[in-house]
Short mmCIF file of C-alpha atoms in Angstrom, two decimals:
data_model
loop_
_atom_site.label_atom_id
_atom_site.label_comp_id
_atom_site.label_asym_id
_atom_site.label_seq_id
_atom_site.Cartn_x
_atom_site.Cartn_y
_atom_site.Cartn_z
CA UNK A 509 -0.12 0.13 -0.03
CA UNK A 510 1.08 3.62 -0.59
CA UNK A 511 1.59 5.59 2.68
CA UNK A 512 0.58 9.00 2.61
CA UNK A 513 2.28 11.39 5.34
CA UNK A 514 1.09 14.92 6.01
CA UNK A 515 2.76 17.56 8.19
CA UNK A 516 2.20 19.34 10.19
CA UNK A 517 -0.68 17.39 12.11
CA UNK A 518 -1.90 20.55 13.39
CA UNK A 519 -1.57 24.22 12.65
CA UNK A 520 -2.63 27.37 14.28
CA UNK A 521 -2.62 30.48 12.00
CA UNK A 522 -4.19 34.00 12.15
CA UNK A 523 -6.91 35.29 9.74
CA UNK A 524 -5.05 36.65 6.60
CA UNK A 525 -2.15 34.47 6.99
CA UNK A 526 -0.65 32.19 4.22
CA UNK A 527 -1.01 28.48 5.17
CA UNK A 528 1.01 25.49 3.66
CA UNK A 529 0.16 21.90 4.24
CA UNK A 530 2.56 19.24 2.88
CA UNK A 531 1.72 15.68 1.93
CA UNK A 532 4.46 12.95 0.99
CA UNK A 533 3.73 9.83 -0.60
CA UNK A 534 5.79 6.60 0.01
CA UNK A 535 6.21 6.24 -3.77
CA UNK A 536 5.67 8.09 -6.87
CA UNK A 537 2.08 9.02 -7.71
CA UNK A 538 2.57 11.20 -10.43
CA UNK A 539 -0.19 13.92 -9.96
CA UNK A 540 -2.83 11.51 -8.70
CA UNK A 541 -3.36 13.39 -5.43
CA UNK A 542 -6.55 14.97 -4.10
CA UNK A 543 -6.96 17.35 -1.27
CA UNK A 544 -10.29 17.23 0.97
CA UNK A 545 -11.56 19.68 3.70
CA UNK A 546 -13.58 18.35 6.54
CA UNK A 547 -15.39 20.65 8.79
CA UNK A 548 -16.54 19.34 12.25
CA UNK A 549 -19.44 17.11 12.16
CA UNK A 550 -19.66 17.32 8.45
CA UNK A 551 -18.43 14.94 5.42
CA UNK A 552 -15.36 15.69 3.68
CA UNK A 553 -15.52 17.94 0.44
CA UNK A 554 -13.14 17.72 -2.57
CA UNK A 555 -10.87 20.77 -2.84
CA UNK A 556 -8.42 20.07 -5.25
CA UNK A 557 -7.96 17.15 -7.61
CA UNK A 558 -5.05 15.87 -9.79
CA UNK A 559 -2.55 17.65 -7.50
CA UNK A 560 -3.43 21.16 -8.86
CA UNK A 561 -7.05 21.48 -10.19
CA UNK A 562 -9.55 23.39 -8.18
CA UNK A 563 -12.66 21.95 -7.73
CA UNK A 564 -15.84 23.89 -8.88
CA UNK A 565 -17.11 26.24 -6.33
CA UNK A 566 -13.94 26.05 -4.33
CA UNK A 567 -12.41 29.66 -3.48
CA UNK A 568 -9.34 30.62 -5.58
CA UNK A 569 -7.29 31.26 -2.23
CA UNK A 570 -6.93 27.39 -2.37
CA UNK A 571 -4.27 25.96 -4.60
CA UNK A 572 -2.27 22.86 -4.76
CA UNK A 573 1.02 21.84 -6.23
CA UNK A 574 3.60 19.08 -6.76
CA UNK A 575 4.14 15.93 -8.42
CA UNK A 576 5.88 12.56 -7.87
CA UNK A 577 5.98 12.20 -4.07
CA UNK A 578 5.62 15.59 -2.73
CA UNK A 579 2.75 17.81 -2.72
CA UNK A 580 1.36 20.97 -1.02
CA UNK A 581 -2.05 22.66 -0.18
CA UNK A 582 -1.66 26.46 0.00
CA UNK A 583 -4.18 28.80 1.32
CA UNK A 584 -3.08 32.27 0.44
CA UNK A 585 -4.99 34.25 2.80
CA UNK A 586 -6.77 32.38 5.64
CA UNK A 587 -10.43 33.14 6.23
CA UNK A 588 -12.17 31.94 9.61
CA UNK A 589 -14.53 29.56 7.48
CA UNK A 590 -11.37 27.62 6.49
CA UNK A 591 -11.07 26.18 10.19
CA UNK A 592 -11.07 22.42 9.11
CA UNK A 593 -9.00 19.18 8.88
CA UNK A 594 -7.50 18.82 5.69
CA UNK A 595 -6.68 15.44 4.11
CA UNK A 596 -4.62 14.45 1.21
CA UNK A 597 -5.50 11.13 -0.75
CA UNK A 598 -3.73 9.27 -3.54
CA UNK A 599 -5.68 7.82 -6.41
CA UNK A 600 -2.78 6.25 -8.01
CA UNK A 601 -3.46 2.65 -7.09
CA UNK A 602 -5.92 1.07 -4.76
CA UNK A 603 -6.31 1.05 -1.63
CA UNK A 604 -6.66 4.76 -2.20
CA UNK A 605 -5.10 5.74 0.98
CA UNK A 606 -5.59 9.12 2.96
CA UNK A 607 -3.02 11.20 5.03
CA UNK A 608 -3.54 11.31 8.57
CA UNK A 609 -5.08 14.79 8.40
CA UNK A 610 -3.78 18.36 9.37
CA UNK A 611 -6.11 20.10 11.80
CA UNK A 612 -6.23 23.94 11.10
CA UNK A 613 -7.15 26.32 13.91
CA UNK A 614 -7.22 30.17 14.15
CA UNK A 615 -4.70 31.75 16.44
CA UNK B 1392 -28.29 18.30 -7.68
CA UNK B 1393 -26.12 15.42 -6.92
CA UNK B 1394 -27.09 13.92 -3.63
CA UNK B 1395 -26.10 10.78 -1.70
CA UNK B 1396 -28.30 10.00 1.16
CA UNK B 1397 -27.36 7.24 3.75
CA UNK B 1398 -29.44 5.38 6.02
CA UNK B 1399 -29.88 5.88 9.74
CA UNK B 1400 -27.34 4.82 12.48
CA UNK B 1401 -26.92 1.42 13.80
CA UNK B 1402 -26.03 -0.18 16.92
CA UNK B 1403 -24.76 -3.80 16.71
CA UNK B 1404 -23.18 -6.26 18.99
CA UNK B 1405 -19.81 -7.81 18.47
CA UNK B 1406 -19.96 -10.75 15.82
CA UNK B 1407 -23.09 -9.52 14.03
CA UNK B 1408 -23.33 -7.70 10.52
CA UNK B 1409 -24.48 -4.59 9.31
CA UNK B 1410 -25.86 -3.43 6.06
CA UNK B 1411 -26.11 0.31 5.14
CA UNK B 1412 -27.40 2.04 2.22
CA UNK B 1413 -26.78 5.08 0.06
CA UNK B 1414 -29.28 6.35 -2.23
CA UNK B 1415 -28.11 8.43 -5.23
CA UNK B 1416 -29.95 11.16 -6.90
CA UNK B 1417 -29.32 13.90 -9.42
CA UNK B 1418 -27.25 11.94 -11.76
CA UNK B 1419 -27.05 8.81 -13.76
CA UNK B 1420 -26.28 6.19 -10.85
CA UNK B 1421 -24.55 3.72 -13.32
CA UNK B 1422 -22.09 6.30 -14.51
CA UNK B 1423 -19.81 6.60 -11.45
CA UNK B 1424 -18.36 4.35 -8.96
CA UNK B 1425 -19.64 4.32 -5.21
CA UNK B 1426 -16.64 4.31 -2.96
CA UNK B 1427 -17.04 3.71 1.09
CA UNK B 1428 -14.83 5.46 3.48
CA UNK B 1429 -14.97 5.09 7.21
CA UNK B 1430 -13.73 7.32 10.24
CA UNK B 1431 -13.50 6.18 13.69
CA UNK B 1432 -14.23 8.82 16.40
CA UNK B 1433 -11.57 11.78 16.30
CA UNK B 1434 -9.62 9.60 13.59
CA UNK B 1435 -8.60 10.03 10.00
CA UNK B 1436 -10.30 8.77 6.81
CA UNK B 1437 -9.87 5.01 5.91
CA UNK B 1438 -10.82 3.93 2.40
CA UNK B 1439 -12.70 0.66 2.36
CA UNK B 1440 -13.44 -0.06 -1.33
CA UNK B 1441 -15.23 0.69 -4.44
CA UNK B 1442 -18.26 -0.49 -6.44
CA UNK B 1443 -19.19 -0.01 -10.23
CA UNK B 1444 -22.93 0.15 -10.23
CA UNK B 1445 -23.11 -0.45 -14.04
CA UNK B 1446 -21.12 -3.75 -13.84
CA UNK B 1447 -21.36 -4.67 -10.21
CA UNK B 1448 -17.52 -5.01 -10.02
CA UNK B 1449 -15.86 -4.31 -6.75
CA UNK B 1450 -12.42 -3.72 -5.22
CA UNK B 1451 -11.76 -3.82 -1.45
CA UNK B 1452 -8.80 -2.66 0.45
CA UNK B 1453 -7.17 -5.76 1.72
CA UNK B 1454 -7.76 -4.92 5.39
CA UNK B 1455 -11.59 -5.65 4.75
CA UNK B 1456 -11.24 -8.64 2.34
CA UNK B 1457 -13.72 -11.42 3.55
CA UNK B 1458 -15.52 -9.13 5.66
CA UNK B 1459 -17.01 -6.57 3.59
CA UNK B 1460 -19.35 -6.74 0.48
CA UNK B 1461 -20.57 -3.94 -1.60
CA UNK B 1462 -23.59 -4.31 -3.62
CA UNK B 1463 -26.26 -2.16 -5.62
CA UNK B 1464 -29.95 -2.04 -6.57
CA UNK B 1465 -29.85 -0.09 -10.06
CA UNK B 1466 -33.64 0.13 -10.23
CA UNK B 1467 -33.70 2.21 -7.10
CA UNK B 1468 -30.21 3.91 -7.27
CA UNK B 1469 -29.01 2.68 -4.24
CA UNK B 1470 -25.80 1.14 -3.13
CA UNK B 1471 -25.01 -0.93 0.13
CA UNK B 1472 -22.17 -1.91 2.21
CA UNK B 1473 -22.26 -4.90 4.45
CA UNK B 1474 -19.75 -5.55 7.16
CA UNK B 1475 -19.58 -8.83 9.13
CA UNK B 1476 -18.03 -9.88 12.19
CA UNK B 1477 -18.04 -6.72 13.64
CA UNK B 1478 -15.85 -5.81 16.48
CA UNK B 1479 -15.53 -2.70 18.66
CA UNK B 1480 -12.84 -1.36 16.35
CA UNK B 1481 -15.37 -1.11 13.67
CA UNK B 1482 -17.19 1.55 15.59
CA UNK B 1483 -17.13 4.51 13.00
CA UNK B 1484 -18.93 6.83 10.75
CA UNK B 1485 -19.29 5.14 7.38
CA UNK B 1486 -19.42 7.56 4.28
CA UNK B 1487 -20.18 6.73 0.77
CA UNK B 1488 -18.81 8.82 -1.95
CA UNK B 1489 -19.09 9.00 -5.58
CA UNK B 1490 -16.09 8.56 -7.58
CA UNK B 1491 -15.54 10.76 -10.61
CA UNK B 1492 -12.61 10.11 -13.19
CA UNK B 1493 -11.28 12.21 -16.04
CA UNK B 1494 -7.89 11.85 -17.96
CA UNK B 1495 -6.52 9.04 -15.66
CA UNK B 1496 -7.58 11.08 -12.73
CA UNK B 1497 -9.93 9.56 -9.91
CA UNK B 1498 -11.50 11.38 -6.72
CA UNK B 1499 -14.55 11.29 -4.61
CA UNK B 1500 -16.47 14.41 -5.47
CA UNK B 1501 -19.90 13.99 -3.47
CA UNK B 1502 -20.35 12.38 -0.17
CA UNK B 1503 -23.20 11.20 1.74
CA UNK B 1504 -23.85 12.50 5.09
CA UNK B 1505 -22.43 9.57 7.01
CA UNK B 1506 -23.89 6.77 9.16
CA UNK B 1507 -22.79 6.01 12.47
CA UNK B 1508 -22.27 2.38 13.30
CA UNK B 1509 -21.58 1.45 16.93
CA UNK B 1510 -20.45 -1.91 17.92
CA UNK B 1511 -21.12 -2.73 21.48
CA UNK B 1512 -22.01 -5.70 23.84
#
């Protein structure tokens, strides 16, 4: 199975900050990487697919980059409603494993 | 609009089985896989497997092989996930999610609201 490792596990930032979350795969997954946002008590939502494509309806302050084994999710200017846990997921091969999550809090 | 509506919470005893449902609407049910993902309380997301509603083909994570069965009833656009030999560690919220593929990419673009399955003696 491909292991996905996110860092940091938790993050505290101020409104307006630029926030970066990283995700590393245990082997190359080319660009088969998705990012999801999960707010407390809610189902996850797709944010970024194919490493860098923004899902329809997602604010443009979210962006993704990377290929191979190293990927990043960036929020260019943190909004209060971005408080959530973020997960990466590889869709290169089954099982489609997730990272352990990054919990983002407001400072 | 695309919706996946899941059945209600379940409480089961260890060793029992549970079968949960996921009713799709707003799109052609046969056109997209249904995936199942679970999340234990306070924990991360765990992918369990997928099912193609058109063919009935399935693929399961090795961890669940032999215990999980994913099926569908296309006449009512509903997918099912049955998990057997339940143990306390299976207590979790179970989500169904629609798979979308394009140009070799695959992701989960719509999710059900989740079902709590609690396993307790």
